[in-house]
Short mmCIF file of N, CA and C in Angstrom, two decimals:
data_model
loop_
_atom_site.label_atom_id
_atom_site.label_comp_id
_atom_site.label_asym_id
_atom_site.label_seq_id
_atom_site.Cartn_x
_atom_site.Cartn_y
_atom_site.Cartn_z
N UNK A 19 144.24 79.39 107.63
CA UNK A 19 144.25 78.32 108.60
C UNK A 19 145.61 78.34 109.31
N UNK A 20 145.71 78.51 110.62
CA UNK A 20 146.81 78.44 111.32
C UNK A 20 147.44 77.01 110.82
N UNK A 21 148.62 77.17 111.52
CA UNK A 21 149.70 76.09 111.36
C UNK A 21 149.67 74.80 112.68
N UNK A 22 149.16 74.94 113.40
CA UNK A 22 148.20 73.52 114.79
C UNK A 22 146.96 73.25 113.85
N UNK A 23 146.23 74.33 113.71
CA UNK A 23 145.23 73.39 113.00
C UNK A 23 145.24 72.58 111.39
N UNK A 24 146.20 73.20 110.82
CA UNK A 24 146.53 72.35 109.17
C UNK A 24 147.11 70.79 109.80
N UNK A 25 148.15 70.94 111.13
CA UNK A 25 148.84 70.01 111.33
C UNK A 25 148.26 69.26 111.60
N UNK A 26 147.20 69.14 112.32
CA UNK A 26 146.32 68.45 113.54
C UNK A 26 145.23 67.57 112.91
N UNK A 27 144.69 68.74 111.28
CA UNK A 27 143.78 67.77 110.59
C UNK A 27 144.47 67.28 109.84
N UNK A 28 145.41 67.56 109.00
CA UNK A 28 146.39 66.62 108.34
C UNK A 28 146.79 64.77 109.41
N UNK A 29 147.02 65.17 110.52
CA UNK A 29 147.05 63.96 111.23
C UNK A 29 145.88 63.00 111.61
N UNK A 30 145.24 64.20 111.78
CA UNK A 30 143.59 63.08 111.73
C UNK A 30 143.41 62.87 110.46
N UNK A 31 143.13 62.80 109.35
CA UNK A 31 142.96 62.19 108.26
C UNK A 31 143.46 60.79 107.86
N UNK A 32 144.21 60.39 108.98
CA UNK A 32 144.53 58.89 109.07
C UNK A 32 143.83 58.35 110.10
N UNK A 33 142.81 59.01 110.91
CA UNK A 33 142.33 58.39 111.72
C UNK A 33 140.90 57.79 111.13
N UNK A 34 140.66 56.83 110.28
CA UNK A 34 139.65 55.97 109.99
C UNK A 34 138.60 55.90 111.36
N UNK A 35 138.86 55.62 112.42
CA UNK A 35 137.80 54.91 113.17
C UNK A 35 136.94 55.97 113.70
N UNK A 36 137.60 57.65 113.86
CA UNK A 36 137.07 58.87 113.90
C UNK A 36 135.78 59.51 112.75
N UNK A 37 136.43 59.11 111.42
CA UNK A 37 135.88 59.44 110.46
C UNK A 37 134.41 58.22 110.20
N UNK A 38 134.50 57.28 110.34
CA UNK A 38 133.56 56.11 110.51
C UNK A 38 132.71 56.26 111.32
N UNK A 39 132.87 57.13 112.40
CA UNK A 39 132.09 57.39 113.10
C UNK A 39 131.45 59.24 112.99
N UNK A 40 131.65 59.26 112.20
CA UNK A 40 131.22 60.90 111.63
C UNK A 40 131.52 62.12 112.95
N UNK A 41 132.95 62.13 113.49
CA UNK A 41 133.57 62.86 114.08
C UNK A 41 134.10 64.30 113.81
N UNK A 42 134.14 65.20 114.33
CA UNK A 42 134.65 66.45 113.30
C UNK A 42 135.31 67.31 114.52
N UNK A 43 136.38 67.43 113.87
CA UNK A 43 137.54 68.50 115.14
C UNK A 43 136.54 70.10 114.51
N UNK A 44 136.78 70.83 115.87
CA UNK A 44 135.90 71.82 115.57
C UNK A 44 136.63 72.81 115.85
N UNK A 45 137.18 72.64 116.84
CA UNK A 45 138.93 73.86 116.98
C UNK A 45 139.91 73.31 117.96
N UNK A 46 141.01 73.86 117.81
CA UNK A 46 142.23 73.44 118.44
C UNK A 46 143.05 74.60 118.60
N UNK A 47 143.45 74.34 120.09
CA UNK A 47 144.61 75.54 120.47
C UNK A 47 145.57 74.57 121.45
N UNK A 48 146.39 75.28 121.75
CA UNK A 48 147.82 74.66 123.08
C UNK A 48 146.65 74.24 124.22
N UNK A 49 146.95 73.13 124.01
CA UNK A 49 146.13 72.41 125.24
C UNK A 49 144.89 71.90 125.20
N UNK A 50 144.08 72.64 124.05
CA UNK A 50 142.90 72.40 124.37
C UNK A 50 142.36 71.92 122.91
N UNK A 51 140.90 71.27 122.73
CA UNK A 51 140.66 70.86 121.57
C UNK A 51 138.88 70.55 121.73
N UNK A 52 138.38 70.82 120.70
CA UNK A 52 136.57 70.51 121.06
C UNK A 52 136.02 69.81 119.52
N UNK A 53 136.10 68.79 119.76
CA UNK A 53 134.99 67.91 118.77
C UNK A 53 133.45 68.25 118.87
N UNK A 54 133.07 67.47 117.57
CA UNK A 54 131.72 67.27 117.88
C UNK A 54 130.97 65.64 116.76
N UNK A 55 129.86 66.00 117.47
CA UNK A 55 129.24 65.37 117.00
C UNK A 55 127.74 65.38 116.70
N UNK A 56 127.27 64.82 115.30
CA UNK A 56 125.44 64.87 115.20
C UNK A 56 125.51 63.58 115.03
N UNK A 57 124.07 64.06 115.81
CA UNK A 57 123.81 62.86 116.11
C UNK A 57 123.06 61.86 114.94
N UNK A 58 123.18 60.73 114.52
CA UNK A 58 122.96 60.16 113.12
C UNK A 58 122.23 58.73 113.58
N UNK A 59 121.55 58.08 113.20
CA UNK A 59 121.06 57.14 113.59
C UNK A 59 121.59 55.97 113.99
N UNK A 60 123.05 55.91 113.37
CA UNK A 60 123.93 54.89 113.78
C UNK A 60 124.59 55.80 115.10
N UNK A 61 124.41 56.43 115.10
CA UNK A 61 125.07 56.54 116.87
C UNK A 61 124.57 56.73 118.24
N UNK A 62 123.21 56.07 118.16
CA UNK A 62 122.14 55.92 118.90
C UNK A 62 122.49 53.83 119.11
N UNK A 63 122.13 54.15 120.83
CA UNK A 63 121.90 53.03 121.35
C UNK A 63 120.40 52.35 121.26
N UNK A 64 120.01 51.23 121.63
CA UNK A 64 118.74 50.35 120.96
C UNK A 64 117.66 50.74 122.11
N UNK A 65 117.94 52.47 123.00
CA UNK A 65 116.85 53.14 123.68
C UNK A 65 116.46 54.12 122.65
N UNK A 66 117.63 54.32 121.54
CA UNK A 66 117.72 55.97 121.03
C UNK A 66 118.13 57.25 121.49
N UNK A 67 118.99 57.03 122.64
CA UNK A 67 119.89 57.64 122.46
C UNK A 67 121.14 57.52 122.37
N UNK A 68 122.33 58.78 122.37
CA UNK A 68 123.56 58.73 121.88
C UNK A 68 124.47 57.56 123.01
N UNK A 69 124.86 56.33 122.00
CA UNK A 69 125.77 55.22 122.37
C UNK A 69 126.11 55.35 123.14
N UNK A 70 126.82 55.32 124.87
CA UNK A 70 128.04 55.63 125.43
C UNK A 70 129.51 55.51 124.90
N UNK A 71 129.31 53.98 123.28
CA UNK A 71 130.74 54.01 122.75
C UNK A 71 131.27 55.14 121.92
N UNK A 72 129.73 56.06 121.64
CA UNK A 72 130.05 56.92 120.33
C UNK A 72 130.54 58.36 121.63
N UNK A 73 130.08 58.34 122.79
CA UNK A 73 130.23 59.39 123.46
C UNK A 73 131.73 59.70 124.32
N UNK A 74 132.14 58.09 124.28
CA UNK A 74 133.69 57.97 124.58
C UNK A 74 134.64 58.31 124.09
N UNK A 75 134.20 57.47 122.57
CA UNK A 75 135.33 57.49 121.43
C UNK A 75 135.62 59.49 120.82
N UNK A 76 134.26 59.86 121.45
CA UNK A 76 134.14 61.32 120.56
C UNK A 76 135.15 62.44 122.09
N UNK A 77 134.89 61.74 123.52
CA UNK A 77 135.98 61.87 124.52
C UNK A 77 137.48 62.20 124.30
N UNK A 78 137.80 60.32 123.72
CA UNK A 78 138.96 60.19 123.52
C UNK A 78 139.70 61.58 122.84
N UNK A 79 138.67 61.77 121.53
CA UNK A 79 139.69 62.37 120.40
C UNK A 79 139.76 63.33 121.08
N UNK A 80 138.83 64.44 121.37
CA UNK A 80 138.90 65.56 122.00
C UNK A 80 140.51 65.48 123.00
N UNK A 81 140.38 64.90 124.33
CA UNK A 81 141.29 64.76 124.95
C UNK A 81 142.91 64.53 124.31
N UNK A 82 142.81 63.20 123.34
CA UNK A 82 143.81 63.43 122.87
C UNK A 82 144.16 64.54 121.74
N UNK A 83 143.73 64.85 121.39
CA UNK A 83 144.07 66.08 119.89
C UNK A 83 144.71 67.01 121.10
N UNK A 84 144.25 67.13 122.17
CA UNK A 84 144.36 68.21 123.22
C UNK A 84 146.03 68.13 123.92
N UNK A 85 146.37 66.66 124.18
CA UNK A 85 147.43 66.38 123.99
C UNK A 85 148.77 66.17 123.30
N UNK A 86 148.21 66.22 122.13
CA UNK A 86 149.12 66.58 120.91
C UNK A 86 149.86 67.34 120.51
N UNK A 87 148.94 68.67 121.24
CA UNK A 87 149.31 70.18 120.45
C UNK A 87 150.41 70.43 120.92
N UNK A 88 151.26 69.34 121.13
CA UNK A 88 152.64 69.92 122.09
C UNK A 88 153.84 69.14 120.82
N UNK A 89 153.11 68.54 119.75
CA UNK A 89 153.68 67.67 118.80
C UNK A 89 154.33 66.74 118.78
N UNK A 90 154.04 65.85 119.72
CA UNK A 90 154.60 64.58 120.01
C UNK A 90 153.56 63.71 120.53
N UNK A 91 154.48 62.47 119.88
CA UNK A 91 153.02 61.03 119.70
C UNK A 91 152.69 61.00 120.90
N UNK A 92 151.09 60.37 121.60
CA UNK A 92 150.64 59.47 122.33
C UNK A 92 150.23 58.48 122.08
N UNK A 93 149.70 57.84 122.64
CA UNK A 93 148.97 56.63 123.00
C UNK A 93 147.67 56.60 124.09
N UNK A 94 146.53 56.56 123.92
CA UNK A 94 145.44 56.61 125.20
C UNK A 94 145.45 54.87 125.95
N UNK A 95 146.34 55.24 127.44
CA UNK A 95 147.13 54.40 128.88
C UNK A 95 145.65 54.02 129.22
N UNK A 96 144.66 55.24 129.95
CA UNK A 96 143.59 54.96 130.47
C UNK A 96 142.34 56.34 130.45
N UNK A 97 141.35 55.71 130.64
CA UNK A 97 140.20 56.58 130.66
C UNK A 97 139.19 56.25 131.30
N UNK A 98 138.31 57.55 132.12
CA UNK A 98 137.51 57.14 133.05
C UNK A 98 136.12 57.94 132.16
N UNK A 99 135.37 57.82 131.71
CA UNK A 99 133.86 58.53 131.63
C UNK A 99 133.08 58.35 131.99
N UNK A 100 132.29 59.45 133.16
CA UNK A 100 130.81 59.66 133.78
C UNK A 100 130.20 60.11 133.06
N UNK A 101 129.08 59.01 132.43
CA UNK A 101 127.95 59.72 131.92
C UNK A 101 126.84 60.13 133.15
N UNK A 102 126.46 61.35 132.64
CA UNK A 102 125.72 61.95 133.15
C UNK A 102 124.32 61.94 132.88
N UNK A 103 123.82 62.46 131.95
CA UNK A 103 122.57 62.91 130.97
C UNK A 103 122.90 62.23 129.74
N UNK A 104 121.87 62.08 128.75
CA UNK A 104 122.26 61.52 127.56
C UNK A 104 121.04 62.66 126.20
N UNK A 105 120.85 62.45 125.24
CA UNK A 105 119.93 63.25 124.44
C UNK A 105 119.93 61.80 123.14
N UNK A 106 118.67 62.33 122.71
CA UNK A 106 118.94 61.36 121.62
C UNK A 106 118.54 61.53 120.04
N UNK A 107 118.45 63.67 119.63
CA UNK A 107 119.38 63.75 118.59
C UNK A 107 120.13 65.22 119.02
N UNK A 108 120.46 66.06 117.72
CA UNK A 108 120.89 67.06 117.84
C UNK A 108 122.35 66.89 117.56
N UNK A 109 123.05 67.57 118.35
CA UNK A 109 124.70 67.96 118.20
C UNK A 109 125.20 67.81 119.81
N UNK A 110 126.34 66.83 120.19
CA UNK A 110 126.96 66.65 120.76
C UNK A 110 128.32 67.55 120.87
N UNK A 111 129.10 67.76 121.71
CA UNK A 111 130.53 68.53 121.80
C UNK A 111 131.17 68.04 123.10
N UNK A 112 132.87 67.73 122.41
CA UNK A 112 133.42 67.30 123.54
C UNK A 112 134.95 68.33 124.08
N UNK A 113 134.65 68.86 124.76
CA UNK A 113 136.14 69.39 125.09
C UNK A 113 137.07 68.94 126.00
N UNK A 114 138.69 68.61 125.40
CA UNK A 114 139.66 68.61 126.07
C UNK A 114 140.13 69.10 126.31
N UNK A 115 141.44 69.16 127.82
CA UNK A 115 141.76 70.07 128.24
C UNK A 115 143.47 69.81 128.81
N UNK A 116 144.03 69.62 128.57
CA UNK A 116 145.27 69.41 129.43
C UNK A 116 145.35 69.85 130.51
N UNK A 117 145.72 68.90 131.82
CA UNK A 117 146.08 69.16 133.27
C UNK A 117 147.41 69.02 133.33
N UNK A 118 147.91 68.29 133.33
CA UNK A 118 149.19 68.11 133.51
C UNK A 118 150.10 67.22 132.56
N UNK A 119 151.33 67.36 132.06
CA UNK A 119 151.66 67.03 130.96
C UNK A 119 153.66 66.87 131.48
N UNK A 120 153.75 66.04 131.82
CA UNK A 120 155.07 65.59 132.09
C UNK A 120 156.02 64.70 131.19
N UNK A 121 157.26 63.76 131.77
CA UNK A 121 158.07 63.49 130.61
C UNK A 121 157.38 62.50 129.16
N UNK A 122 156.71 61.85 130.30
CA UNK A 122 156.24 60.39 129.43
C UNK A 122 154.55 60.10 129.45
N UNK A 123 154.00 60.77 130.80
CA UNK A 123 152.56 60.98 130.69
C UNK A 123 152.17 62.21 130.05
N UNK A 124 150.45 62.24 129.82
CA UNK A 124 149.90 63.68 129.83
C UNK A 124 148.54 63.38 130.55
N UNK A 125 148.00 64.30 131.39
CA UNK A 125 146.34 63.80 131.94
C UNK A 125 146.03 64.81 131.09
N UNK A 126 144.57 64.99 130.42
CA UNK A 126 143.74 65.50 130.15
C UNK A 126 141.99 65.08 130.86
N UNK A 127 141.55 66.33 131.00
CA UNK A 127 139.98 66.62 131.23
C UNK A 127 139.20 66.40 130.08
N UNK A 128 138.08 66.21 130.23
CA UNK A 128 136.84 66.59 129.11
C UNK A 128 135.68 66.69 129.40
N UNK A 129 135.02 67.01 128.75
CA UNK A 129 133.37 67.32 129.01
C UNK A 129 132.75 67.21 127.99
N UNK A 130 131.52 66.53 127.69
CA UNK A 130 130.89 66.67 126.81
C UNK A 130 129.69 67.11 127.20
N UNK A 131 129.13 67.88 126.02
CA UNK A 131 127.76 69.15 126.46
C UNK A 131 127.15 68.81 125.11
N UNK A 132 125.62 69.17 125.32
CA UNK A 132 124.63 68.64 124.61
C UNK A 132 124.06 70.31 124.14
N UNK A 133 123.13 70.36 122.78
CA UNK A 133 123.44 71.63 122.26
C UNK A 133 123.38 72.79 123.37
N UNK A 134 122.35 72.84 124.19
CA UNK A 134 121.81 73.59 125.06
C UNK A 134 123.18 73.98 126.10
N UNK A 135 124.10 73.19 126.08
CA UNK A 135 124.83 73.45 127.14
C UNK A 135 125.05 72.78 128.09
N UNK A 136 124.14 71.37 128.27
CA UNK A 136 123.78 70.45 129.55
C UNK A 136 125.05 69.52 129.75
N UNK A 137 125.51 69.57 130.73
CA UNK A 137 126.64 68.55 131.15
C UNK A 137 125.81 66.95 130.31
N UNK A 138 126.83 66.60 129.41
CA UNK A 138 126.26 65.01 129.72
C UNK A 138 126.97 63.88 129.79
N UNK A 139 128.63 64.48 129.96
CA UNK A 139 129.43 63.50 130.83
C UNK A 139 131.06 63.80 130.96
N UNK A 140 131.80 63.86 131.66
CA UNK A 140 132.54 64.55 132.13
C UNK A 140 133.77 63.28 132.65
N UNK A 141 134.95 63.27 132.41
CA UNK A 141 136.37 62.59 132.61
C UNK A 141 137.33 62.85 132.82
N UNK A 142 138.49 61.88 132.11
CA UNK A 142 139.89 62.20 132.22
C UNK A 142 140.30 60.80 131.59
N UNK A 143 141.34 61.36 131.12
CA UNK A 143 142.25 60.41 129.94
C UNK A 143 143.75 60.62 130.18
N UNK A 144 144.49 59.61 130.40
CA UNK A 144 145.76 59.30 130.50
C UNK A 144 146.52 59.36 129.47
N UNK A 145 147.42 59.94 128.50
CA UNK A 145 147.97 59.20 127.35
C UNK A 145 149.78 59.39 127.94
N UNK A 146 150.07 58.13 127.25
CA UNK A 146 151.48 57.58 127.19
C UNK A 146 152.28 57.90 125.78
N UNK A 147 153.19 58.87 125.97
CA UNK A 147 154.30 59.32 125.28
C UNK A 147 154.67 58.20 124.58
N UNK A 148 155.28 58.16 123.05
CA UNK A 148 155.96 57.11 122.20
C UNK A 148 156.19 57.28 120.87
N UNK A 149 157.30 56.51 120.92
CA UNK A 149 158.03 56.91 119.52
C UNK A 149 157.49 56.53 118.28
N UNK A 150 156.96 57.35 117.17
CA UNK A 150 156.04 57.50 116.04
C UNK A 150 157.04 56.05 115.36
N UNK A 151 158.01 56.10 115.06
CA UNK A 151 158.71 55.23 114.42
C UNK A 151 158.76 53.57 115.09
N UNK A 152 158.86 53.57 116.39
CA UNK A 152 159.04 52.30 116.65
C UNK A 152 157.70 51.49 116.78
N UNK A 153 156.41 52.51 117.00
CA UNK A 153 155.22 52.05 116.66
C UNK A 153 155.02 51.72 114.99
N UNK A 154 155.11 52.63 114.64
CA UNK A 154 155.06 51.89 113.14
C UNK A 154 155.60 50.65 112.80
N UNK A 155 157.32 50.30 113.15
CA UNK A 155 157.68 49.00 113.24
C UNK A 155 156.76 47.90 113.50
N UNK A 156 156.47 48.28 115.01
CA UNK A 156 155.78 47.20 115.63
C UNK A 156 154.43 46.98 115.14
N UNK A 157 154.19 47.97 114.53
CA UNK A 157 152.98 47.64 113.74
C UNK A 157 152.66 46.57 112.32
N UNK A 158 153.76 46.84 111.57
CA UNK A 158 154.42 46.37 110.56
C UNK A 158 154.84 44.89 111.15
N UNK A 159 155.62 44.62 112.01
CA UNK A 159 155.77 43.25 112.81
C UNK A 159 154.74 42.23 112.77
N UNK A 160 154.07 42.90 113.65
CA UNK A 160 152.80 41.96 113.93
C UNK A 160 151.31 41.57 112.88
N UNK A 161 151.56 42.34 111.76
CA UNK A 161 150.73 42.39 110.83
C UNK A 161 150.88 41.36 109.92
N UNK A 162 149.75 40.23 109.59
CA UNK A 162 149.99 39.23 109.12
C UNK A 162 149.70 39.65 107.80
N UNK A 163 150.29 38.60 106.89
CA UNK A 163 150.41 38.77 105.03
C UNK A 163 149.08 38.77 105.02
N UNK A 164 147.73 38.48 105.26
CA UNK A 164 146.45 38.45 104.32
C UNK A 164 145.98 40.15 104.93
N UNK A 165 146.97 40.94 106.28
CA UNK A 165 146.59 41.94 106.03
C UNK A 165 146.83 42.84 105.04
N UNK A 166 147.54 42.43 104.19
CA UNK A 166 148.19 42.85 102.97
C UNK A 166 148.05 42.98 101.91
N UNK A 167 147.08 41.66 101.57
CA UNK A 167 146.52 40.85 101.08
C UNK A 167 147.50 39.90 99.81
N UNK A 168 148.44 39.49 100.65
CA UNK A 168 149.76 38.40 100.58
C UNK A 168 149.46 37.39 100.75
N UNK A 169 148.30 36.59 100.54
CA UNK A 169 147.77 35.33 100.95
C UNK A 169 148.81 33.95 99.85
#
């Protein structure tokens, strides 16, 4: 296992809301990164097919993991997703892509494709540069004692 990808899943392994949602990094290089997803009954909307939240959130990571590979924190600023097509089972895939990557921003692309290959929705994600440490603070700050369970 290369040394981006030990790093990359080592860092996702704190990402709970990825894993809750049965997310899986599928490869990673400089710039770029492709999730996926199957499709499971909880990630179907009340037509049956795949959520738009499960098709975002599976966006996000892609895009950001994609941003990462440069090893320094973000934050996701903003995000736009066109859904296109939808499916409602099988295997989902989302790829990110870095466009441009400056002091304090990064834009990234993505696409997500359905097994066959079919566009089924296509973006861009903003993330904002920040310091791993002073987020943690501020995290720690604002966190009340029963999150603690300091009651």
């Amino acid at each position: 296992m290369d040394d981006l990808l030990r790093k990359t899943r080592e860092r996702l392994s704190r990402n709970a809301f990825m894993h809750y949602n049965h997310m899986e990094l599928e490869a990673v290089r400089q710039d770029w990164a492709v999730f996926r997803l199957d499709i499971r009954p909880e990630s179907r909307n009340p037509f049956g097919m795949v959520h738009g939240g499960a098709l975002y959130t599976l966006a996000d990571n892609a895009a950001g993991v994609a941003v990462h590979t440069d090893g320094r924190a973000y934050v996701t600023q903003a995000g736009s997703l066109h859904f296109l097509r939808n499916q409602p089972e099988g295997t989902v895939r989302a790829q990110g892509r870095v466009r441009y990557r400056g002091r304090a921003t990064c834009l990234a692309e993505v696409d997500i494709t359905g097994e066959d290959g079919t566009l089924l929705a296509t973006g861009e994600f903003t993330f904002f540069r920040v310091d791993p440490s002073q987020m943690e603070r501020q995290v720690r700050e604002t966190r009340s004692p029963q999150d603690d369970g300091d009651a």
